[in-house]
Amino acid sequence: MDRCVTRVELSVSCRSLLDRDVSSRSDPLCVLLQDAGGGRWAELDRTERIKNCQDPEFCKKLVVDYYFEKVQKLKFGVYDIDNKSFDLNDDDYLGGVECTLGQVVSSSVFTRPLELKQGKPAGKGTITISAEEIKDTRVVYLEVEARNLDKKDFLGKSDPFLEFYKQNDVGTWQLVYRSEVIKNNLNPCWRKFSVPLQTFCGGDFDKPIKVQCADHDSDGSHDLIGTFETNLAQLQKAGDGSPVEFECIHPEKKQKKKSYKNSGIIKIKSCKIETEYSFLDYVMGGCQINFTVGVDFTGSNGDPKSPDSLHYISPDGINEYLVAIWSVGSVVQDYDTDKLFPAFGFGAQVPPNWQVSHEFALNFNPSNPYCQGIQGIVDAYRQILPQIRLYGPTNFSPIINHVARFAAHSAQQGTASQYFVLLIITDGEITDLDQTRQAIVNASKLPMSIIIVGVGEADFKAMEFLDGDNSVLKSLTGEPAARDIVQFVPFRQFKNAPREALSQMVLAEVPKQLMSYYKWQGWPPVKLPEIKKM
């Protein structure tokens, strides 16, 4: 097991990016990839997309684990994003740079020219990366509103947004947060937001903070409304019904007009600092991760005796279903002390009366569907295959609701003691999409995550829709999911990759999903880490 020395937060900005859009400027996003060996690169993180901007300063920080003992090869790629798909292959490449994490952390500011490919510069484009070690787990929560802002638009009111900057040790300003835009409003109230304390001010409560309010223009030429300087010590005075107010000053207007007062008032309604617990804090604090498997036995998989069936077990004893069970299960089983995993099938006719079932125990024991370890699931799968008839329809909601009942029971205890992960392996031909949407929206309020691995060559549009990466999943009645709990991965992308690549991809979201649930509930780890008890 590698010992992670520390986590590092990378701030990225670019200058003079290529212009790929015909009628406007590029809409850049930066993706961070790490060398995964064998010529493959694995995505670690990505920034937000900034519209109409050739000199972007990205607000979202890229977080990476830093190992002193490893050469960690990184690639930063900048893309012009013109669609909603997560896949970057259909977007214009604006250039990139390859380096090591060691090079970045050993430079206070790391600037390099962007290249379209080795030796071919991307115009005059450059990328600047600065690194900061994450030492502090506290988070700043802020609620901000404004009144009487200057009107900047000729035909309407202003479209204000806020930017918070911290002052670096070298005296320059670095963006730490950018708010949403509130359209046509001179008295806006922005969404409550949070920024890690480390990002916000490096843990220094007296470090200067600059707040800038601007009028958003769709062509990227935003107009300054006004600005002020403060620090966290001052901001912290807000709360319990007594806000802190600052005059928003436009420097040029102040110089020109003697009668100038301000360009509006920015009001900090509340400023709270809370501790953020990590995934390991919860696991080491006693949280058990309960793993359940659901296997698709519908007719669209093909006859298991036929070599072109997805359930056909090859002479070397495997198929895509088994590889998926092994890959994901072998990682998750380490976080469950009893190693007993419930495993179910759905969409088959089962003996003795050959009724179609949408949640039958793989071991044919409904009162005790638990298998001993991942090997137990594999053995049960192999034994049941010749005893059932593949049928249909493909209904996901019964098995999601089954796990949700256990998660709901656990949630009633009001402690961060149990979290549930459901792995569904399917050929993707879902029948009960509406009921499944409702089941996922309900489950999003519970301590559970759903991983869907799509096997075979089907069109997985419905699975990608359930994943909700591009937009918030809603039930048929319009109720949004409380949090994103579904991760979908098509197996075919990993056919020739090492087995651990699949598990890394599908399990990458689980720690964030677990933390987001307990944070939402306000539940600390069952046993608090020693250092954070203060």
Short mmCIF file of C-alpha atoms in Angstrom, two decimals:
data_model
loop_
_atom_site.label_atom_id
_atom_site.label_comp_id
_atom_site.label_asym_id
_atom_site.label_seq_id
_atom_site.Cartn_x
_atom_site.Cartn_y
_atom_site.Cartn_z
CA MET A 1 0.00 0.00 0.00
CA ASP A 2 1.48 3.35 -1.06
CA ARG A 3 1.69 5.89 1.74
CA CYS A 4 0.08 9.11 0.58
CA VAL A 5 2.27 11.91 1.90
CA THR A 6 -0.27 14.66 1.38
CA ARG A 7 -3.00 16.06 -0.84
CA VAL A 8 -2.24 18.96 -3.12
CA GLU A 9 -4.60 21.53 -4.57
CA LEU A 10 -3.68 22.92 -8.00
CA SER A 11 -4.86 26.34 -9.24
CA VAL A 12 -4.88 26.72 -13.04
CA SER A 13 -5.05 29.75 -15.31
CA CYS A 14 -4.31 30.21 -19.04
CA ARG A 15 -3.41 33.11 -21.28
CA SER A 16 -3.90 33.71 -25.03
CA LEU A 17 -5.79 30.51 -25.78
CA LEU A 18 -6.52 29.61 -29.39
CA ASP A 19 -9.90 30.79 -30.66
CA ARG A 20 -11.85 27.83 -32.07
CA ASP A 21 -15.35 29.35 -32.12
CA VAL A 22 -16.46 31.15 -35.29
CA SER A 23 -18.77 33.82 -33.87
CA SER A 24 -17.45 34.08 -30.29
CA ARG A 25 -14.44 33.23 -28.16
CA SER A 26 -13.59 29.73 -26.90
CA ASP A 27 -15.33 28.19 -23.87
CA PRO A 28 -12.36 26.54 -22.11
CA LEU A 29 -12.17 23.78 -19.51
CA CYS A 30 -8.97 22.17 -18.14
CA VAL A 31 -8.74 18.44 -17.47
CA LEU A 32 -6.05 16.82 -15.31
CA LEU A 33 -4.84 13.35 -16.32
CA GLN A 34 -2.32 11.05 -14.63
CA ASP A 35 -0.13 8.51 -16.39
CA ALA A 36 -1.71 5.10 -15.77
CA GLY A 37 1.04 3.15 -17.59
CA GLY A 38 1.02 1.44 -20.96
CA GLY A 39 0.41 4.70 -22.82
CA ARG A 40 -2.93 5.26 -21.03
CA TRP A 41 -3.95 8.38 -19.11
CA ALA A 42 -6.57 8.35 -16.33
CA GLU A 43 -8.62 11.44 -15.57
CA LEU A 44 -8.16 12.72 -12.00
CA ASP A 45 -10.18 15.92 -12.04
CA ARG A 46 -11.44 18.76 -14.23
CA THR A 47 -12.20 22.44 -13.79
CA GLU A 48 -15.42 24.24 -14.61
CA ARG A 49 -16.03 25.55 -18.15
CA ILE A 50 -15.70 29.32 -18.61
CA LYS A 51 -17.69 30.84 -21.46
CA ASN A 52 -16.19 33.22 -24.04
CA CYS A 53 -12.75 33.58 -22.49
CA GLN A 54 -9.22 33.33 -23.90
CA ASP A 55 -7.52 34.18 -20.59
CA PRO A 56 -9.39 31.95 -18.11
CA GLU A 57 -8.68 31.80 -14.40
CA PHE A 58 -10.39 28.61 -13.29
CA CYS A 59 -12.17 28.73 -9.95
CA LYS A 60 -12.41 24.98 -9.29
CA LYS A 61 -9.16 23.62 -7.88
CA LEU A 62 -7.73 20.29 -9.09
CA VAL A 63 -6.95 17.96 -6.21
CA VAL A 64 -4.31 15.23 -6.44
CA ASP A 65 -2.63 12.88 -3.96
CA TYR A 66 1.11 13.58 -3.78
CA TYR A 67 3.56 10.70 -3.25
CA PHE A 68 7.14 11.79 -2.66
CA GLU A 69 8.41 8.33 -3.59
CA LYS A 70 6.73 8.22 -7.03
CA VAL A 71 7.32 10.09 -10.27
CA GLN A 72 3.74 11.21 -10.96
CA LYS A 73 3.43 12.12 -14.63
CA LEU A 74 0.59 14.58 -15.22
CA LYS A 75 -1.05 15.97 -18.34
CA PHE A 76 -3.09 19.18 -18.31
CA GLY A 77 -5.39 19.42 -21.34
CA VAL A 78 -7.42 22.50 -22.26
CA TYR A 79 -10.55 22.00 -24.38
CA ASP A 80 -13.13 24.28 -26.00
CA ILE A 81 -16.47 22.85 -24.77
CA ASP A 82 -19.42 23.36 -27.11
CA ASN A 83 -21.80 20.62 -25.91
CA LYS A 84 -23.14 18.98 -22.76
CA SER A 85 -21.46 15.56 -23.09
CA PHE A 86 -18.88 14.55 -20.48
CA ASP A 87 -16.69 12.98 -23.19
CA LEU A 88 -13.95 15.36 -24.40
CA ASN A 89 -13.28 13.52 -27.67
CA ASP A 90 -15.92 15.60 -29.46
CA ASP A 91 -14.47 18.93 -28.25
CA ASP A 92 -11.71 21.09 -29.79
CA TYR A 93 -8.30 20.67 -28.16
CA LEU A 94 -6.73 24.05 -27.32
CA GLY A 95 -3.43 22.60 -26.15
CA GLY A 96 -1.85 20.86 -23.20
CA VAL A 97 1.32 20.32 -21.23
CA GLU A 98 2.96 17.25 -19.72
CA CYS A 99 4.98 17.54 -16.53
CA THR A 100 5.49 15.80 -13.19
CA LEU A 101 3.76 16.71 -9.96
CA GLY A 102 7.25 17.13 -8.47
CA GLN A 103 8.00 19.90 -10.98
CA VAL A 104 4.79 21.73 -10.07
CA VAL A 105 5.16 21.50 -6.27
CA SER A 106 8.82 22.53 -6.39
CA SER A 107 7.99 25.74 -8.35
CA SER A 108 6.08 28.48 -6.60
CA VAL A 109 4.43 29.22 -9.96
CA PHE A 110 4.79 26.81 -12.90
CA THR A 111 4.18 28.42 -16.34
CA ARG A 112 4.62 26.59 -19.64
CA PRO A 113 3.61 27.14 -23.28
CA LEU A 114 0.65 25.01 -24.39
CA GLU A 115 1.32 22.48 -27.16
CA LEU A 116 -1.14 20.86 -29.59
CA LYS A 117 1.31 17.95 -29.84
CA GLN A 118 4.94 17.55 -28.92
CA GLY A 119 6.93 20.38 -30.48
CA LYS A 120 3.86 22.10 -32.00
CA PRO A 121 2.91 25.21 -30.00
CA ALA A 122 -0.77 26.12 -29.52
CA GLY A 123 -0.34 29.67 -30.78
CA LYS A 124 0.85 31.94 -27.97
CA GLY A 125 -1.16 30.01 -25.36
CA THR A 126 0.34 29.43 -21.92
CA ILE A 127 -0.78 27.61 -18.79
CA THR A 128 0.12 28.58 -15.22
CA ILE A 129 -0.24 26.10 -12.34
CA SER A 130 0.39 26.75 -8.66
CA ALA A 131 0.23 24.13 -5.92
CA GLU A 132 -0.80 24.31 -2.29
CA GLU A 133 -0.73 21.52 0.27
CA ILE A 134 -4.09 20.76 1.88
CA LYS A 135 -3.40 20.73 5.61
CA ASP A 136 -6.62 22.12 7.02
CA THR A 137 -9.94 20.26 6.93
CA ARG A 138 -12.08 23.22 7.95
CA VAL A 139 -14.55 24.80 5.54
CA VAL A 140 -15.91 28.38 5.33
CA TYR A 141 -19.68 28.69 4.70
CA LEU A 142 -20.90 32.09 3.50
CA GLU A 143 -24.25 33.70 2.72
CA VAL A 144 -24.00 36.96 0.79
CA GLU A 145 -26.49 39.45 -0.65
CA ALA A 146 -26.32 43.00 -2.01
CA ARG A 147 -28.52 46.06 -2.34
CA ASN A 148 -28.63 49.18 -4.53
CA LEU A 149 -26.00 47.94 -6.98
CA ASP A 150 -25.18 50.21 -9.94
CA LYS A 151 -27.21 49.64 -13.10
CA LYS A 152 -24.76 48.64 -15.83
CA ASP A 153 -26.98 47.42 -18.68
CA PHE A 154 -28.53 49.89 -21.13
CA LEU A 155 -31.87 48.10 -21.47
CA GLY A 156 -32.11 46.25 -18.16
CA LYS A 157 -30.66 46.13 -14.67
CA SER A 158 -27.25 44.53 -13.95
CA ASP A 159 -26.60 40.76 -13.93
CA PRO A 160 -24.32 40.63 -10.87
CA PHE A 161 -21.92 37.93 -9.74
CA LEU A 162 -19.21 37.86 -7.06
CA GLU A 163 -15.57 36.82 -7.10
CA PHE A 164 -13.47 36.27 -3.96
CA TYR A 165 -9.66 36.52 -4.18
CA LYS A 166 -6.96 35.80 -1.61
CA GLN A 167 -3.62 37.58 -1.58
CA ASN A 168 -0.65 35.30 -2.26
CA ASP A 169 2.65 35.51 -0.42
CA VAL A 170 4.07 37.35 -3.46
CA GLY A 171 1.26 39.93 -3.26
CA THR A 172 -0.79 38.84 -6.30
CA TRP A 173 -4.51 38.02 -6.10
CA GLN A 174 -5.69 34.44 -6.65
CA LEU A 175 -9.31 33.55 -7.37
CA VAL A 176 -10.84 31.29 -4.69
CA TYR A 177 -14.58 31.44 -5.48
CA ARG A 178 -16.89 32.66 -8.24
CA SER A 179 -20.64 32.85 -7.56
CA GLU A 180 -23.53 32.19 -9.90
CA VAL A 181 -24.92 35.08 -11.98
CA ILE A 182 -28.24 36.59 -10.85
CA LYS A 183 -30.03 38.06 -13.86
CA ASN A 184 -31.53 41.55 -13.97
CA ASN A 185 -31.35 42.31 -10.24
CA LEU A 186 -29.77 45.21 -8.32
CA ASN A 187 -30.58 43.60 -4.93
CA PRO A 188 -29.33 40.03 -5.44
CA CYS A 189 -29.21 37.25 -2.87
CA TRP A 190 -26.64 34.61 -3.88
CA ARG A 191 -26.77 30.92 -3.02
CA LYS A 192 -25.09 29.85 0.23
CA PHE A 193 -21.65 28.47 -0.66
CA SER A 194 -18.65 26.82 0.93
CA VAL A 195 -14.91 27.04 0.27
CA PRO A 196 -12.21 24.99 2.06
CA LEU A 197 -10.49 27.24 4.61
CA GLN A 198 -7.12 26.34 3.08
CA THR A 199 -8.29 27.56 -0.34
CA PHE A 200 -10.01 30.65 1.05
CA CYS A 201 -7.16 32.13 3.05
CA GLY A 202 -4.52 29.44 3.65
CA GLY A 203 -5.84 29.14 7.21
CA ASP A 204 -4.70 32.73 7.96
CA PHE A 205 -7.69 34.70 9.31
CA ASP A 206 -5.89 38.03 8.73
CA LYS A 207 -4.83 37.35 5.12
CA PRO A 208 -6.29 40.04 2.81
CA ILE A 209 -9.37 38.99 0.84
CA LYS A 210 -10.61 41.01 -2.13
CA VAL A 211 -14.29 40.79 -3.10
CA GLN A 212 -15.28 41.94 -6.56
CA CYS A 213 -18.83 42.43 -7.84
CA ALA A 214 -19.28 42.55 -11.63
CA ASP A 215 -22.06 42.72 -14.21
CA HIS A 216 -22.00 39.56 -16.35
CA ASP A 217 -21.95 39.92 -20.14
CA SER A 218 -22.41 36.84 -22.32
CA ASP A 219 -19.50 37.85 -24.57
CA GLY A 220 -17.12 37.63 -21.59
CA SER A 221 -16.51 41.41 -21.28
CA HIS A 222 -17.83 41.70 -17.72
CA ASP A 223 -18.17 45.23 -16.26
CA LEU A 224 -16.86 45.96 -12.78
CA ILE A 225 -19.56 47.22 -10.41
CA GLY A 226 -17.30 47.63 -7.41
CA THR A 227 -14.84 46.01 -5.02
CA PHE A 228 -13.71 45.99 -1.39
CA GLU A 229 -11.02 44.35 0.75
CA THR A 230 -11.51 42.49 4.00
CA ASN A 231 -10.26 39.36 5.80
CA LEU A 232 -11.81 36.29 7.37
CA ALA A 233 -11.57 37.73 10.88
CA GLN A 234 -13.89 40.58 9.78
CA LEU A 235 -16.23 38.31 7.79
CA GLN A 236 -16.61 36.02 10.81
CA LYS A 237 -18.40 38.74 12.74
CA ALA A 238 -21.48 38.05 10.58
CA GLY A 239 -24.16 35.71 11.88
CA ASP A 240 -27.03 35.28 14.33
CA GLY A 241 -29.06 38.01 12.68
CA SER A 242 -26.28 40.62 12.70
CA PRO A 243 -24.77 40.88 9.20
CA VAL A 244 -21.54 42.65 8.26
CA GLU A 245 -21.81 45.25 5.49
CA PHE A 246 -19.21 46.62 3.06
CA GLU A 247 -19.39 49.48 0.61
CA CYS A 248 -18.79 48.32 -2.94
CA ILE A 249 -16.42 50.90 -4.49
CA HIS A 250 -15.62 51.46 -8.17
CA PRO A 251 -12.07 53.00 -8.08
CA GLU A 252 -12.44 55.08 -11.28
CA LYS A 253 -15.83 56.51 -10.27
CA LYS A 254 -14.46 57.42 -6.85
CA GLN A 255 -11.59 59.34 -8.47
CA LYS A 256 -13.79 61.19 -10.98
CA LYS A 257 -16.77 62.20 -8.81
CA LYS A 258 -16.45 64.07 -5.54
CA SER A 259 -20.07 63.31 -4.66
CA TYR A 260 -19.54 59.53 -5.24
CA LYS A 261 -20.56 57.40 -2.26
CA ASN A 262 -20.52 53.80 -3.46
CA SER A 263 -21.81 51.42 -6.14
CA GLY A 264 -23.92 49.43 -3.71
CA ILE A 265 -23.68 47.59 -0.40
CA ILE A 266 -22.48 43.98 -0.08
CA LYS A 267 -23.96 42.29 2.98
CA ILE A 268 -22.38 39.18 4.55
CA LYS A 269 -25.42 37.55 6.20
CA SER A 270 -23.50 34.72 7.83
CA CYS A 271 -19.97 33.31 7.93
CA LYS A 272 -19.42 29.97 9.66
CA ILE A 273 -16.39 27.71 9.89
CA GLU A 274 -16.96 23.98 10.22
CA THR A 275 -14.79 20.87 10.16
CA GLU A 276 -15.07 18.70 7.07
CA TYR A 277 -14.54 14.99 7.68
CA SER A 278 -12.83 12.84 5.05
CA PHE A 279 -13.88 9.44 3.72
CA LEU A 280 -11.12 7.84 5.83
CA ASP A 281 -12.34 9.70 8.93
CA TYR A 282 -15.71 7.94 8.48
CA VAL A 283 -14.26 4.50 7.63
CA MET A 284 -11.68 4.61 10.43
CA GLY A 285 -14.40 5.99 12.70
CA GLY A 286 -16.37 2.74 12.31
CA CYS A 287 -18.53 3.17 9.18
CA GLN A 288 -19.20 -0.20 7.50
CA ILE A 289 -19.76 -0.32 3.73
CA ASN A 290 -22.41 -2.90 2.85
CA PHE A 291 -22.05 -4.30 -0.68
CA THR A 292 -24.98 -5.79 -2.64
CA VAL A 293 -24.91 -7.20 -6.19
CA GLY A 294 -27.77 -7.30 -8.70
CA VAL A 295 -27.29 -9.38 -11.88
CA ASP A 296 -29.35 -8.95 -15.06
CA PHE A 297 -30.71 -12.34 -16.24
CA THR A 298 -33.03 -11.04 -18.96
CA GLY A 299 -33.40 -12.68 -22.36
CA SER A 300 -31.60 -9.90 -24.24
CA ASN A 301 -28.32 -11.25 -22.79
CA GLY A 302 -28.64 -14.35 -25.03
CA ASP A 303 -28.71 -18.06 -24.19
CA PRO A 304 -25.91 -18.74 -21.64
CA LYS A 305 -25.00 -21.95 -23.53
CA SER A 306 -24.23 -19.95 -26.69
CA PRO A 307 -20.72 -18.45 -27.01
CA ASP A 308 -22.18 -15.09 -28.14
CA SER A 309 -24.24 -14.73 -24.93
CA LEU A 310 -23.09 -12.21 -22.32
CA HIS A 311 -23.66 -14.94 -19.70
CA TYR A 312 -21.59 -17.55 -21.58
CA ILE A 313 -18.72 -18.66 -19.34
CA SER A 314 -15.59 -19.02 -21.49
CA PRO A 315 -13.27 -22.04 -21.20
CA ASP A 316 -11.04 -20.02 -18.87
CA GLY A 317 -14.03 -19.62 -16.51
CA ILE A 318 -14.94 -15.94 -16.95
CA ASN A 319 -17.37 -13.56 -18.65
CA GLU A 320 -18.00 -9.81 -18.36
CA TYR A 321 -20.43 -10.29 -15.45
CA LEU A 322 -17.85 -12.21 -13.43
CA VAL A 323 -15.03 -9.75 -14.19
CA ALA A 324 -17.24 -6.87 -13.02
CA ILE A 325 -18.18 -8.69 -9.77
CA TRP A 326 -14.53 -9.48 -9.06
CA SER A 327 -13.19 -6.03 -9.98
CA VAL A 328 -15.60 -4.00 -7.85
CA GLY A 329 -16.15 -6.55 -5.09
CA SER A 330 -12.48 -7.14 -4.39
CA VAL A 331 -12.04 -3.45 -3.46
CA VAL A 332 -15.29 -2.98 -1.52
CA GLN A 333 -14.98 -6.17 0.55
CA ASP A 334 -12.09 -4.68 2.55
CA TYR A 335 -14.50 -2.16 4.13
CA ASP A 336 -17.01 -4.74 5.38
CA THR A 337 -16.01 -6.75 8.45
CA ASP A 338 -18.40 -9.72 8.16
CA LYS A 339 -17.70 -10.26 4.40
CA LEU A 340 -21.30 -11.41 3.89
CA PHE A 341 -22.76 -9.96 0.70
CA PRO A 342 -26.38 -10.24 -0.43
CA ALA A 343 -26.54 -11.10 -4.16
CA PHE A 344 -29.67 -11.05 -6.33
CA GLY A 345 -30.73 -11.71 -9.88
CA PHE A 346 -33.57 -10.10 -11.82
CA GLY A 347 -35.54 -10.68 -15.02
CA ALA A 348 -35.50 -14.51 -15.08
CA GLN A 349 -38.06 -17.29 -14.64
CA VAL A 350 -37.06 -19.20 -11.50
CA PRO A 351 -37.98 -22.69 -10.31
CA PRO A 352 -40.09 -24.35 -9.08
CA ASN A 353 -43.11 -22.48 -10.56
CA TRP A 354 -41.12 -20.54 -13.25
CA GLN A 355 -42.57 -17.16 -12.34
CA VAL A 356 -40.59 -14.10 -13.48
CA SER A 357 -38.76 -12.57 -10.51
CA HIS A 358 -37.12 -9.15 -10.23
CA GLU A 359 -35.23 -9.85 -7.02
CA PHE A 360 -34.36 -13.50 -6.40
CA ALA A 361 -31.44 -14.56 -4.20
CA LEU A 362 -28.57 -16.02 -6.24
CA ASN A 363 -28.25 -18.77 -3.62
CA PHE A 364 -32.04 -19.47 -3.88
CA ASN A 365 -32.39 -18.70 -0.16
CA PRO A 366 -34.65 -15.60 0.13
CA SER A 367 -34.47 -15.54 3.93
CA ASN A 368 -30.65 -15.54 3.85
CA PRO A 369 -29.39 -14.17 0.51
CA TYR A 370 -25.87 -13.59 1.85
CA CYS A 371 -22.83 -15.05 0.08
CA GLN A 372 -19.53 -15.57 1.87
CA GLY A 373 -17.08 -13.13 0.31
CA ILE A 374 -16.78 -12.26 -3.38
CA GLN A 375 -15.91 -15.88 -4.15
CA GLY A 376 -19.28 -16.83 -2.63
CA ILE A 377 -21.09 -14.52 -5.09
CA VAL A 378 -19.11 -15.98 -8.01
CA ASP A 379 -19.90 -19.55 -6.92
CA ALA A 380 -23.61 -18.77 -6.50
CA TYR A 381 -23.71 -17.13 -9.95
CA ARG A 382 -22.10 -20.16 -11.61
CA GLN A 383 -24.47 -22.58 -9.86
CA ILE A 384 -27.69 -20.68 -10.63
CA LEU A 385 -27.00 -20.06 -14.33
CA PRO A 386 -28.07 -23.53 -15.60
CA GLN A 387 -31.11 -23.59 -13.24
CA ILE A 388 -33.00 -20.48 -14.45
CA ARG A 389 -34.57 -19.31 -17.72
CA LEU A 390 -33.51 -15.88 -18.97
CA TYR A 391 -36.66 -13.86 -19.60
CA GLY A 392 -37.75 -10.24 -18.95
CA PRO A 393 -38.63 -7.43 -18.58
CA THR A 394 -35.55 -5.56 -17.25
CA ASN A 395 -36.76 -3.87 -14.05
CA PHE A 396 -34.18 -2.10 -11.84
CA SER A 397 -36.53 -0.49 -9.31
CA PRO A 398 -37.31 -3.62 -7.19
CA ILE A 399 -33.64 -4.28 -6.32
CA ILE A 400 -32.93 -0.54 -5.74
CA ASN A 401 -35.95 -0.36 -3.41
CA HIS A 402 -34.80 -3.57 -1.67
CA VAL A 403 -31.41 -2.05 -0.73
CA ALA A 404 -33.06 1.31 0.04
CA ARG A 405 -35.21 -0.37 2.74
CA PHE A 406 -32.05 -1.48 4.57
CA ALA A 407 -30.44 1.96 4.09
CA ALA A 408 -33.59 3.68 5.44
CA HIS A 409 -33.56 1.43 8.51
CA SER A 410 -29.88 2.27 9.11
CA ALA A 411 -30.51 6.03 8.62
CA GLN A 412 -33.08 5.97 11.44
CA GLN A 413 -30.22 5.32 13.88
CA GLY A 414 -28.93 8.84 13.10
CA THR A 415 -25.25 7.83 13.03
CA ALA A 416 -22.60 7.41 10.31
CA SER A 417 -22.35 3.68 10.97
CA GLN A 418 -23.52 2.01 7.75
CA TYR A 419 -23.38 2.94 4.07
CA PHE A 420 -24.79 0.81 1.23
CA VAL A 421 -23.33 0.27 -2.24
CA LEU A 422 -25.46 -1.52 -4.86
CA LEU A 423 -23.68 -2.86 -7.95
CA ILE A 424 -26.07 -3.56 -10.86
CA ILE A 425 -24.57 -5.38 -13.85
CA THR A 426 -26.79 -5.18 -16.92
CA ASP A 427 -26.92 -5.33 -20.70
CA GLY A 428 -28.75 -1.99 -20.52
CA GLU A 429 -32.20 -2.70 -21.94
CA ILE A 430 -34.14 -1.14 -19.03
CA THR A 431 -37.96 -1.43 -19.03
CA ASP A 432 -39.09 0.43 -15.88
CA LEU A 433 -37.23 3.71 -16.44
CA ASP A 434 -39.87 5.88 -14.72
CA GLN A 435 -40.07 3.67 -11.61
CA THR A 436 -36.26 3.49 -11.51
CA ARG A 437 -35.99 7.28 -11.66
CA GLN A 438 -38.35 7.53 -8.67
CA ALA A 439 -36.42 4.80 -6.80
CA ILE A 440 -33.11 6.66 -7.34
CA VAL A 441 -34.59 10.02 -6.26
CA ASN A 442 -35.91 8.33 -3.08
CA ALA A 443 -32.56 6.58 -2.49
CA SER A 444 -30.65 9.87 -2.90
CA LYS A 445 -31.94 10.84 0.56
CA LEU A 446 -30.45 7.65 2.07
CA PRO A 447 -26.92 6.40 2.87
CA MET A 448 -26.45 4.56 -0.42
CA SER A 449 -24.73 4.68 -3.81
CA ILE A 450 -25.58 2.79 -7.01
CA ILE A 451 -22.96 1.59 -9.48
CA ILE A 452 -24.17 0.37 -12.87
CA VAL A 453 -21.78 -1.58 -15.10
CA GLY A 454 -23.09 -1.98 -18.65
CA VAL A 455 -21.91 -5.17 -20.39
CA GLY A 456 -22.15 -5.92 -24.11
CA GLU A 457 -22.51 -3.53 -27.03
CA ALA A 458 -25.97 -2.03 -26.38
CA ASP A 459 -26.87 1.67 -26.56
CA PHE A 460 -26.57 2.77 -22.92
CA LYS A 461 -28.35 6.15 -23.29
CA ALA A 462 -30.82 5.30 -20.50
CA MET A 463 -27.94 4.38 -18.14
CA GLU A 464 -26.13 7.64 -18.92
CA PHE A 465 -29.39 9.50 -18.22
CA LEU A 466 -29.65 7.82 -14.79
CA ASP A 467 -26.02 8.73 -14.02
CA GLY A 468 -26.99 12.41 -13.84
CA ASP A 469 -23.44 13.67 -14.53
CA ASN A 470 -24.68 16.25 -17.03
CA SER A 471 -27.80 17.39 -15.16
CA VAL A 472 -29.72 16.61 -11.97
CA LEU A 473 -31.83 13.45 -12.30
CA LYS A 474 -35.52 14.11 -11.66
CA SER A 475 -38.43 11.76 -11.02
CA LEU A 476 -41.40 11.72 -13.39
CA THR A 477 -43.18 14.22 -11.11
CA GLY A 478 -40.20 16.61 -11.34
CA GLU A 479 -38.71 15.91 -7.90
CA PRO A 480 -34.90 16.32 -8.16
CA ALA A 481 -32.40 13.87 -6.61
CA ALA A 482 -31.04 15.23 -3.31
CA ARG A 483 -27.53 14.18 -4.42
CA ASP A 484 -25.89 12.36 -7.33
CA ILE A 485 -25.67 8.70 -6.25
CA VAL A 486 -25.39 6.83 -9.58
CA GLN A 487 -22.16 6.04 -11.40
CA PHE A 488 -22.48 4.30 -14.80
CA VAL A 489 -19.55 2.74 -16.65
CA PRO A 490 -19.70 0.74 -19.91
CA PHE A 491 -17.55 -2.39 -19.55
CA ARG A 492 -16.43 -2.24 -23.21
CA GLN A 493 -14.23 0.78 -22.42
CA PHE A 494 -12.18 -1.47 -20.11
CA LYS A 495 -12.03 -4.71 -22.13
CA ASN A 496 -8.29 -4.45 -22.75
CA ALA A 497 -7.39 -2.48 -19.62
CA PRO A 498 -6.02 -3.97 -16.39
CA ARG A 499 -8.77 -5.23 -14.09
CA GLU A 500 -8.11 -2.55 -11.47
CA ALA A 501 -8.88 0.20 -14.04
CA LEU A 502 -12.59 -0.74 -13.99
CA SER A 503 -12.81 -0.72 -10.19
CA GLN A 504 -10.97 2.61 -9.98
CA MET A 505 -13.41 4.19 -12.43
CA VAL A 506 -16.64 2.88 -10.87
CA LEU A 507 -15.61 3.39 -7.26
CA ALA A 508 -14.07 6.86 -7.72
CA GLU A 509 -17.34 8.60 -6.82
CA VAL A 510 -18.26 6.50 -3.74
CA PRO A 511 -16.09 8.36 -1.17
CA LYS A 512 -17.51 11.73 -2.31
CA GLN A 513 -21.06 10.35 -2.25
CA LEU A 514 -20.61 8.92 1.27
CA MET A 515 -19.15 12.21 2.54
CA SER A 516 -21.88 14.28 0.84
CA TYR A 517 -24.59 12.21 2.55
CA TYR A 518 -23.16 12.49 6.07
CA LYS A 519 -22.36 16.18 5.57
CA TRP A 520 -25.95 16.76 4.40
CA GLN A 521 -27.21 15.04 7.55
CA GLY A 522 -24.65 16.79 9.76
CA TRP A 523 -23.40 13.45 11.15
CA PRO A 524 -19.75 13.24 12.25
CA PRO A 525 -17.85 9.90 12.25
CA VAL A 526 -19.01 7.50 15.00
CA LYS A 527 -15.54 7.70 16.56
CA LEU A 528 -14.01 11.14 15.98
CA PRO A 529 -10.39 11.26 14.79
CA GLU A 530 -8.09 12.27 17.66
CA ILE A 531 -6.76 15.43 16.00
CA LYS A 532 -10.22 16.77 15.15
CA LYS A 533 -11.78 16.39 18.60
CA MET A 534 -10.66 19.89 19.62
#
